[in-house]
Amino acid sequence: LALLRWVQKGHSDFNPRRPEFPPLNPRFPATPTKRIRVPGLEHAIVLIKDESFNPTGTHKDRMAWEIARMYQKMLERKAQGKLPGELPSVSVISSGNTAIALGEMLHRFSLPEPRVLVDSKIRETDVRKIHQHHVEIFDVDLSKKPFSSDEILRLTINPRGIDLTRGRFEKELTRTFYDWMTFEILNQNPDYIIVPYGSGRLFDSLYQHYFEQLQRLKEHDPRLLKTEVLQKPIHLVGVTAPVGSIASMLSASFLPESS
């Protein structure tokens, strides 16, 4: 708790001058946007949001930090005697990046190891890679059916835990997973935003926060530095892949919470 308090000192939820990510070296934007050359699109300005600068190399680190913040609130309640017992572990379905980001972030603050449910058909090399990042791994055939939150907790032997895939805290938590990233992208004043669509959470975040800003033109979020982005249409494109594709991070047999 003391470490989390120290890290969050000076952070804010909305002030771009006091960003919250990366937690130990906060900056806004947190990661750079680079111009790239695409054959056939030389006439267009094509930018890539380079999330490889994050601690484990993906945008999932942003989500993992929000889970650490969730634990801080629990620890504050424990310090006040309002939360008896041990801290609950989190459970999540992942094919790699989410598990790795969560494992590293929670380990840094001595928080409970996440319990990760992977597809039983995942490559052994991928399982070994995930194992190196302070997580407990459980496997099941994810192509059979969409699993409920209770089933995910049961399969990860976590009956009193918190399911991040479909649990009752999921919708409340996911709202803040990528809010800062959303404004970092909108501040580029794009005409098109092409988003990898795995779980759909990043796509949903972009859509929800952008739509909210359209509803409050006179009182926009202070993180939106380029308000002219609200004066034109934006084309938001989600890119996914079929199961069995080489783009394994973008394919799933079921997306029950997808928009």
mmCIF file of C-alpha atoms in Angstrom:
data_model
loop_
_atom_site.group_PDB
_atom_site.id
_atom_site.type_symbol
_atom_site.label_atom_id
_atom_site.label_comp_id
_atom_site.label_asym_id
_atom_site.label_seq_id
_atom_site.Cartn_x
_atom_site.Cartn_y
_atom_site.Cartn_z
ATOM 1 C CA LEU A 1 0.000 0.000 0.000
ATOM 2 C CA ALA A 2 2.816 2.411 0.874
ATOM 3 C CA LEU A 3 4.479 1.738 -2.481
ATOM 4 C CA LEU A 4 1.257 2.256 -4.407
ATOM 5 C CA ARG A 5 0.600 5.487 -2.525
ATOM 6 C CA TRP A 6 4.116 6.702 -3.302
ATOM 7 C CA VAL A 7 3.828 5.836 -6.975
ATOM 8 C CA GLN A 8 0.462 7.566 -7.337
ATOM 9 C CA LYS A 9 1.604 10.758 -5.647
ATOM 10 C CA GLY A 10 1.150 13.517 -8.200
ATOM 11 C CA HIS A 11 -1.058 11.440 -10.500
ATOM 12 C CA SER A 12 -4.509 12.620 -11.550
ATOM 13 C CA ASP A 13 -7.489 11.077 -13.310
ATOM 14 C CA PHE A 14 -8.057 13.863 -15.854
ATOM 15 C CA ASN A 15 -5.288 16.489 -15.730
ATOM 16 C CA PRO A 16 -2.956 16.103 -18.741
ATOM 17 C CA ARG A 17 -0.244 17.920 -16.787
ATOM 18 C CA ARG A 18 -0.386 15.224 -14.111
ATOM 19 C CA PRO A 19 -0.836 11.982 -16.043
ATOM 20 C CA GLU A 20 -0.977 8.559 -14.413
ATOM 21 C CA PHE A 21 0.869 6.341 -16.881
ATOM 22 C CA PRO A 22 3.432 4.844 -17.011
ATOM 23 C CA PRO A 23 3.129 4.735 -13.225
ATOM 24 C CA LEU A 24 6.818 5.265 -12.434
ATOM 25 C CA ASN A 25 7.459 7.804 -15.187
ATOM 26 C CA PRO A 26 4.111 9.380 -16.100
ATOM 27 C CA ARG A 27 3.847 11.431 -19.278
ATOM 28 C CA PHE A 28 1.172 12.521 -21.737
ATOM 29 C CA PRO A 29 1.207 11.150 -24.314
ATOM 30 C CA ALA A 30 2.643 8.034 -22.691
ATOM 31 C CA THR A 31 3.863 6.534 -25.962
ATOM 32 C CA PRO A 32 4.953 8.105 -29.253
ATOM 33 C CA THR A 33 3.038 8.307 -32.526
ATOM 34 C CA LYS A 34 5.212 7.680 -35.572
ATOM 35 C CA ARG A 35 4.671 8.335 -39.257
ATOM 36 C CA ILE A 36 5.145 5.246 -41.429
ATOM 37 C CA ARG A 37 5.293 4.666 -45.181
ATOM 38 C CA VAL A 38 2.702 2.293 -46.613
ATOM 39 C CA PRO A 39 3.049 1.196 -50.269
ATOM 40 C CA GLY A 40 0.098 2.530 -52.221
ATOM 41 C CA LEU A 41 -0.777 5.103 -49.569
ATOM 42 C CA GLU A 42 2.019 7.589 -50.168
ATOM 43 C CA HIS A 43 -0.604 10.324 -50.583
ATOM 44 C CA ALA A 44 -1.906 9.779 -47.022
ATOM 45 C CA ILE A 45 -0.397 10.568 -43.632
ATOM 46 C CA VAL A 46 -0.317 7.192 -41.885
ATOM 47 C CA LEU A 47 0.541 7.202 -38.181
ATOM 48 C CA ILE A 48 1.132 4.291 -35.833
ATOM 49 C CA LYS A 49 0.633 4.469 -32.079
ATOM 50 C CA ASP A 50 3.735 2.679 -30.821
ATOM 51 C CA GLU A 51 2.758 0.920 -27.602
ATOM 52 C CA SER A 52 5.973 -1.120 -27.605
ATOM 53 C CA PHE A 53 7.397 1.607 -25.344
ATOM 54 C CA ASN A 54 5.264 0.282 -22.485
ATOM 55 C CA PRO A 55 6.873 -1.910 -19.768
ATOM 56 C CA THR A 56 5.935 -5.261 -21.367
ATOM 57 C CA GLY A 57 5.599 -3.905 -24.878
ATOM 58 C CA THR A 58 1.825 -3.699 -25.433
ATOM 59 C CA HIS A 59 -1.137 -1.478 -24.605
ATOM 60 C CA LYS A 60 -2.233 -4.108 -22.049
ATOM 61 C CA ASP A 61 0.142 -2.480 -19.545
ATOM 62 C CA ARG A 62 -2.354 0.364 -19.287
ATOM 63 C CA MET A 63 -5.053 -2.091 -18.262
ATOM 64 C CA ALA A 64 -2.722 -3.761 -15.773
ATOM 65 C CA TRP A 65 -2.044 -0.439 -14.060
ATOM 66 C CA GLU A 66 -5.772 0.140 -13.611
ATOM 67 C CA ILE A 67 -6.012 -3.243 -11.872
ATOM 68 C CA ALA A 68 -3.175 -2.213 -9.553
ATOM 69 C CA ARG A 69 -5.172 0.933 -8.766
ATOM 70 C CA MET A 70 -8.174 -1.255 -7.999
ATOM 71 C CA TYR A 71 -6.040 -3.152 -5.496
ATOM 72 C CA GLN A 72 -4.929 0.104 -3.899
ATOM 73 C CA LYS A 73 -8.548 0.961 -3.141
ATOM 74 C CA MET A 74 -8.955 -2.474 -1.554
ATOM 75 C CA LEU A 75 -5.821 -1.981 0.533
ATOM 76 C CA GLU A 76 -7.066 1.421 1.696
ATOM 77 C CA ARG A 77 -10.259 -0.283 2.893
ATOM 78 C CA LYS A 78 -8.239 -2.989 4.629
ATOM 79 C CA ALA A 79 -6.182 -0.303 6.384
ATOM 80 C CA GLN A 80 -9.479 1.120 7.687
ATOM 81 C CA GLY A 81 -10.655 -2.308 8.841
ATOM 82 C CA LYS A 82 -13.457 -2.374 6.265
ATOM 83 C CA LEU A 83 -12.233 -5.314 4.172
ATOM 84 C CA PRO A 84 -11.563 -8.520 6.119
ATOM 85 C CA GLY A 85 -9.633 -11.503 4.814
ATOM 86 C CA GLU A 86 -7.007 -11.809 2.122
ATOM 87 C CA LEU A 87 -6.931 -9.837 -1.101
ATOM 88 C CA PRO A 88 -8.740 -11.682 -3.903
ATOM 89 C CA SER A 89 -6.901 -12.845 -7.002
ATOM 90 C CA VAL A 90 -8.067 -11.820 -10.452
ATOM 91 C CA SER A 91 -8.948 -14.307 -13.175
ATOM 92 C CA VAL A 92 -8.865 -13.563 -16.893
ATOM 93 C CA ILE A 93 -8.950 -15.314 -20.252
ATOM 94 C CA SER A 94 -5.807 -14.470 -22.216
ATOM 95 C CA SER A 95 -3.645 -15.687 -25.052
ATOM 96 C CA GLY A 96 -0.564 -13.922 -23.742
ATOM 97 C CA ASN A 97 -0.318 -10.138 -23.633
ATOM 98 C CA THR A 98 -2.937 -9.508 -20.955
ATOM 99 C CA ALA A 99 -1.509 -12.253 -18.765
ATOM 100 C CA ILE A 100 2.055 -10.985 -19.086
ATOM 101 C CA ALA A 101 1.131 -7.360 -18.402
ATOM 102 C CA LEU A 102 -0.970 -8.278 -15.364
ATOM 103 C CA GLY A 103 1.638 -10.674 -13.982
ATOM 104 C CA GLU A 104 4.460 -8.156 -14.175
ATOM 105 C CA MET A 105 2.453 -5.212 -12.834
ATOM 106 C CA LEU A 106 0.947 -7.052 -9.860
ATOM 107 C CA HIS A 107 4.256 -8.720 -9.013
ATOM 108 C CA ARG A 108 5.930 -5.304 -8.857
ATOM 109 C CA PHE A 109 3.595 -4.315 -6.018
ATOM 110 C CA SER A 110 3.560 -7.734 -4.282
ATOM 111 C CA LEU A 111 -0.102 -8.226 -5.171
ATOM 112 C CA PRO A 112 -1.761 -11.637 -5.694
ATOM 113 C CA GLU A 113 -0.730 -13.529 -8.819
ATOM 114 C CA PRO A 114 -3.374 -13.393 -11.563
ATOM 115 C CA ARG A 115 -5.011 -16.659 -12.620
ATOM 116 C CA VAL A 116 -5.055 -17.010 -16.371
ATOM 117 C CA LEU A 117 -7.318 -19.244 -18.428
ATOM 118 C CA VAL A 118 -5.739 -20.151 -21.769
ATOM 119 C CA ASP A 119 -6.977 -22.210 -24.674
ATOM 120 C CA SER A 120 -5.908 -25.841 -24.399
ATOM 121 C CA LYS A 121 -4.707 -25.605 -28.010
ATOM 122 C CA ILE A 122 -2.230 -22.831 -27.257
ATOM 123 C CA ARG A 123 1.366 -23.614 -28.228
ATOM 124 C CA GLU A 124 3.580 -24.996 -25.468
ATOM 125 C CA THR A 125 6.183 -22.324 -26.199
ATOM 126 C CA ASP A 126 3.550 -19.651 -25.510
ATOM 127 C CA VAL A 127 2.550 -21.349 -22.249
ATOM 128 C CA ARG A 128 6.176 -21.398 -21.097
ATOM 129 C CA LYS A 129 6.547 -17.725 -22.011
ATOM 130 C CA ILE A 130 3.480 -16.730 -20.007
ATOM 131 C CA HIS A 131 4.647 -18.854 -17.060
ATOM 132 C CA GLN A 132 7.744 -16.673 -16.733
ATOM 133 C CA HIS A 133 5.671 -13.648 -15.767
ATOM 134 C CA HIS A 134 4.317 -14.462 -12.302
ATOM 135 C CA VAL A 135 0.946 -15.965 -13.234
ATOM 136 C CA GLU A 136 -0.933 -19.192 -12.566
ATOM 137 C CA ILE A 137 -2.103 -20.888 -15.749
ATOM 138 C CA PHE A 138 -5.162 -23.062 -16.312
ATOM 139 C CA ASP A 139 -6.339 -24.423 -19.657
ATOM 140 C CA VAL A 140 -9.630 -25.377 -21.260
ATOM 141 C CA ASP A 141 -10.992 -25.708 -24.786
ATOM 142 C CA LEU A 142 -12.249 -22.165 -25.391
ATOM 143 C CA SER A 143 -13.901 -23.124 -28.672
ATOM 144 C CA LYS A 144 -16.642 -25.191 -27.008
ATOM 145 C CA LYS A 145 -18.774 -22.333 -25.696
ATOM 146 C CA PRO A 146 -18.609 -18.861 -24.157
ATOM 147 C CA PHE A 147 -17.889 -19.327 -20.450
ATOM 148 C CA SER A 148 -19.761 -17.400 -17.785
ATOM 149 C CA SER A 149 -17.988 -15.414 -15.101
ATOM 150 C CA ASP A 150 -18.713 -18.118 -12.506
ATOM 151 C CA GLU A 151 -17.305 -20.767 -14.831
ATOM 152 C CA ILE A 152 -14.126 -18.781 -15.407
ATOM 153 C CA LEU A 153 -13.612 -18.450 -11.649
ATOM 154 C CA ARG A 154 -14.285 -22.161 -11.148
ATOM 155 C CA LEU A 155 -11.899 -23.209 -13.931
ATOM 156 C CA THR A 156 -9.145 -21.047 -12.439
ATOM 157 C CA ILE A 157 -9.870 -22.384 -8.914
ATOM 158 C CA ASN A 158 -10.664 -18.857 -7.761
ATOM 159 C CA PRO A 159 -14.166 -18.999 -6.186
ATOM 160 C CA ARG A 160 -13.763 -15.744 -4.238
ATOM 161 C CA GLY A 161 -11.796 -13.967 -6.907
ATOM 162 C CA ILE A 162 -12.541 -11.242 -9.433
ATOM 163 C CA ASP A 163 -13.172 -12.201 -13.038
ATOM 164 C CA LEU A 164 -11.850 -9.520 -15.407
ATOM 165 C CA THR A 165 -13.286 -11.167 -18.507
ATOM 166 C CA ARG A 166 -17.010 -11.035 -17.781
ATOM 167 C CA GLY A 167 -17.247 -10.338 -14.035
ATOM 168 C CA ARG A 168 -19.470 -7.844 -12.263
ATOM 169 C CA PHE A 169 -16.580 -5.368 -11.976
ATOM 170 C CA GLU A 170 -15.634 -5.738 -15.629
ATOM 171 C CA LYS A 171 -17.759 -2.953 -17.115
ATOM 172 C CA GLU A 172 -16.862 -0.510 -14.345
ATOM 173 C CA LEU A 173 -13.141 -1.247 -14.614
ATOM 174 C CA THR A 174 -12.821 -1.382 -18.401
ATOM 175 C CA ARG A 175 -14.038 2.190 -18.738
ATOM 176 C CA THR A 176 -10.665 3.405 -17.445
ATOM 177 C CA PHE A 177 -8.428 0.772 -19.054
ATOM 178 C CA TYR A 178 -7.642 2.882 -22.122
ATOM 179 C CA ASP A 179 -9.140 6.313 -21.473
ATOM 180 C CA TRP A 180 -5.796 8.146 -21.549
ATOM 181 C CA MET A 181 -4.772 6.274 -24.694
ATOM 182 C CA THR A 182 -8.049 7.267 -26.326
ATOM 183 C CA PHE A 183 -7.285 10.954 -25.865
ATOM 184 C CA GLU A 184 -3.690 10.473 -26.999
ATOM 185 C CA ILE A 185 -5.116 9.114 -30.260
ATOM 186 C CA LEU A 186 -7.859 11.739 -30.651
ATOM 187 C CA ASN A 187 -5.296 14.499 -30.136
ATOM 188 C CA GLN A 188 -3.721 13.455 -33.439
ATOM 189 C CA ASN A 189 -6.923 14.730 -35.125
ATOM 190 C CA PRO A 190 -7.347 11.605 -37.276
ATOM 191 C CA ASP A 191 -9.803 10.967 -40.100
ATOM 192 C CA TYR A 192 -9.563 7.180 -39.702
ATOM 193 C CA ILE A 193 -8.623 5.125 -36.643
ATOM 194 C CA ILE A 194 -7.795 1.494 -37.410
ATOM 195 C CA VAL A 195 -7.876 -0.578 -34.241
ATOM 196 C CA PRO A 196 -6.838 -4.209 -33.640
ATOM 197 C CA TYR A 197 -10.017 -5.899 -32.406
ATOM 198 C CA GLY A 198 -9.238 -8.744 -30.010
ATOM 199 C CA SER A 199 -11.441 -8.486 -26.933
ATOM 200 C CA GLY A 200 -12.913 -5.277 -28.334
ATOM 201 C CA ARG A 201 -12.108 -3.235 -25.236
ATOM 202 C CA LEU A 202 -9.819 -0.745 -26.949
ATOM 203 C CA PHE A 203 -12.367 -0.252 -29.746
ATOM 204 C CA ASP A 204 -15.132 0.233 -27.184
ATOM 205 C CA SER A 205 -13.049 2.754 -25.232
ATOM 206 C CA LEU A 206 -12.355 4.842 -28.321
ATOM 207 C CA TYR A 207 -15.996 4.789 -29.336
ATOM 208 C CA GLN A 208 -17.421 5.520 -25.870
ATOM 209 C CA HIS A 209 -15.083 8.381 -24.979
ATOM 210 C CA TYR A 210 -15.303 9.977 -28.418
ATOM 211 C CA PHE A 211 -19.110 9.749 -28.360
ATOM 212 C CA GLU A 212 -19.196 11.311 -24.895
ATOM 213 C CA GLN A 213 -17.109 14.250 -26.073
ATOM 214 C CA LEU A 214 -19.552 14.804 -28.941
ATOM 215 C CA GLN A 215 -22.336 15.111 -26.355
ATOM 216 C CA ARG A 216 -20.517 17.743 -24.303
ATOM 217 C CA LEU A 217 -19.005 20.106 -26.843
ATOM 218 C CA LYS A 218 -18.890 23.041 -24.415
ATOM 219 C CA GLU A 219 -17.364 21.097 -21.530
ATOM 220 C CA HIS A 220 -14.965 18.569 -22.997
ATOM 221 C CA ASP A 221 -12.459 16.437 -21.115
ATOM 222 C CA PRO A 222 -9.261 18.437 -20.371
ATOM 223 C CA ARG A 223 -7.215 15.627 -21.937
ATOM 224 C CA LEU A 224 -8.762 16.440 -25.317
ATOM 225 C CA LEU A 225 -6.262 19.025 -26.533
ATOM 226 C CA LYS A 226 -7.434 19.125 -30.164
ATOM 227 C CA THR A 227 -11.120 20.008 -29.909
ATOM 228 C CA GLU A 228 -11.340 20.454 -33.686
ATOM 229 C CA VAL A 229 -11.476 16.660 -33.868
ATOM 230 C CA LEU A 230 -15.107 16.981 -32.743
ATOM 231 C CA GLN A 231 -16.044 19.119 -35.736
ATOM 232 C CA LYS A 232 -15.677 16.371 -38.343
ATOM 233 C CA PRO A 233 -16.545 12.701 -38.792
ATOM 234 C CA ILE A 234 -14.070 10.010 -37.723
ATOM 235 C CA HIS A 235 -14.121 6.551 -39.251
ATOM 236 C CA LEU A 236 -13.409 3.964 -36.550
ATOM 237 C CA VAL A 237 -12.418 0.604 -38.047
ATOM 238 C CA GLY A 238 -11.936 -2.569 -36.013
ATOM 239 C CA VAL A 239 -9.716 -5.237 -37.578
ATOM 240 C CA THR A 240 -10.048 -8.845 -36.453
ATOM 241 C CA ALA A 241 -9.144 -12.281 -37.818
ATOM 242 C CA PRO A 242 -10.725 -15.737 -38.063
ATOM 243 C CA VAL A 243 -9.769 -18.508 -35.669
ATOM 244 C CA GLY A 244 -6.670 -20.288 -36.961
ATOM 245 C CA SER A 245 -5.238 -17.122 -38.494
ATOM 246 C CA ILE A 246 -1.589 -16.187 -38.066
ATOM 247 C CA ALA A 247 -2.991 -13.122 -36.218
ATOM 248 C CA SER A 248 -3.809 -15.277 -33.188
ATOM 249 C CA MET A 249 -4.173 -12.310 -30.827
ATOM 250 C CA LEU A 250 -7.079 -11.031 -32.937
ATOM 251 C CA SER A 251 -9.129 -14.203 -33.124
ATOM 252 C CA ALA A 252 -11.563 -15.777 -30.671
ATOM 253 C CA SER A 253 -14.274 -18.377 -30.967
ATOM 254 C CA PHE A 254 -16.664 -16.194 -28.961
ATOM 255 C CA LEU A 255 -16.850 -12.492 -28.094
ATOM 256 C CA PRO A 256 -19.910 -12.353 -25.822
ATOM 257 C CA GLU A 257 -19.161 -8.894 -24.443
ATOM 258 C CA SER A 258 -18.206 -7.416 -27.805
ATOM 259 C CA SER A 259 -19.932 -4.311 -29.086
#
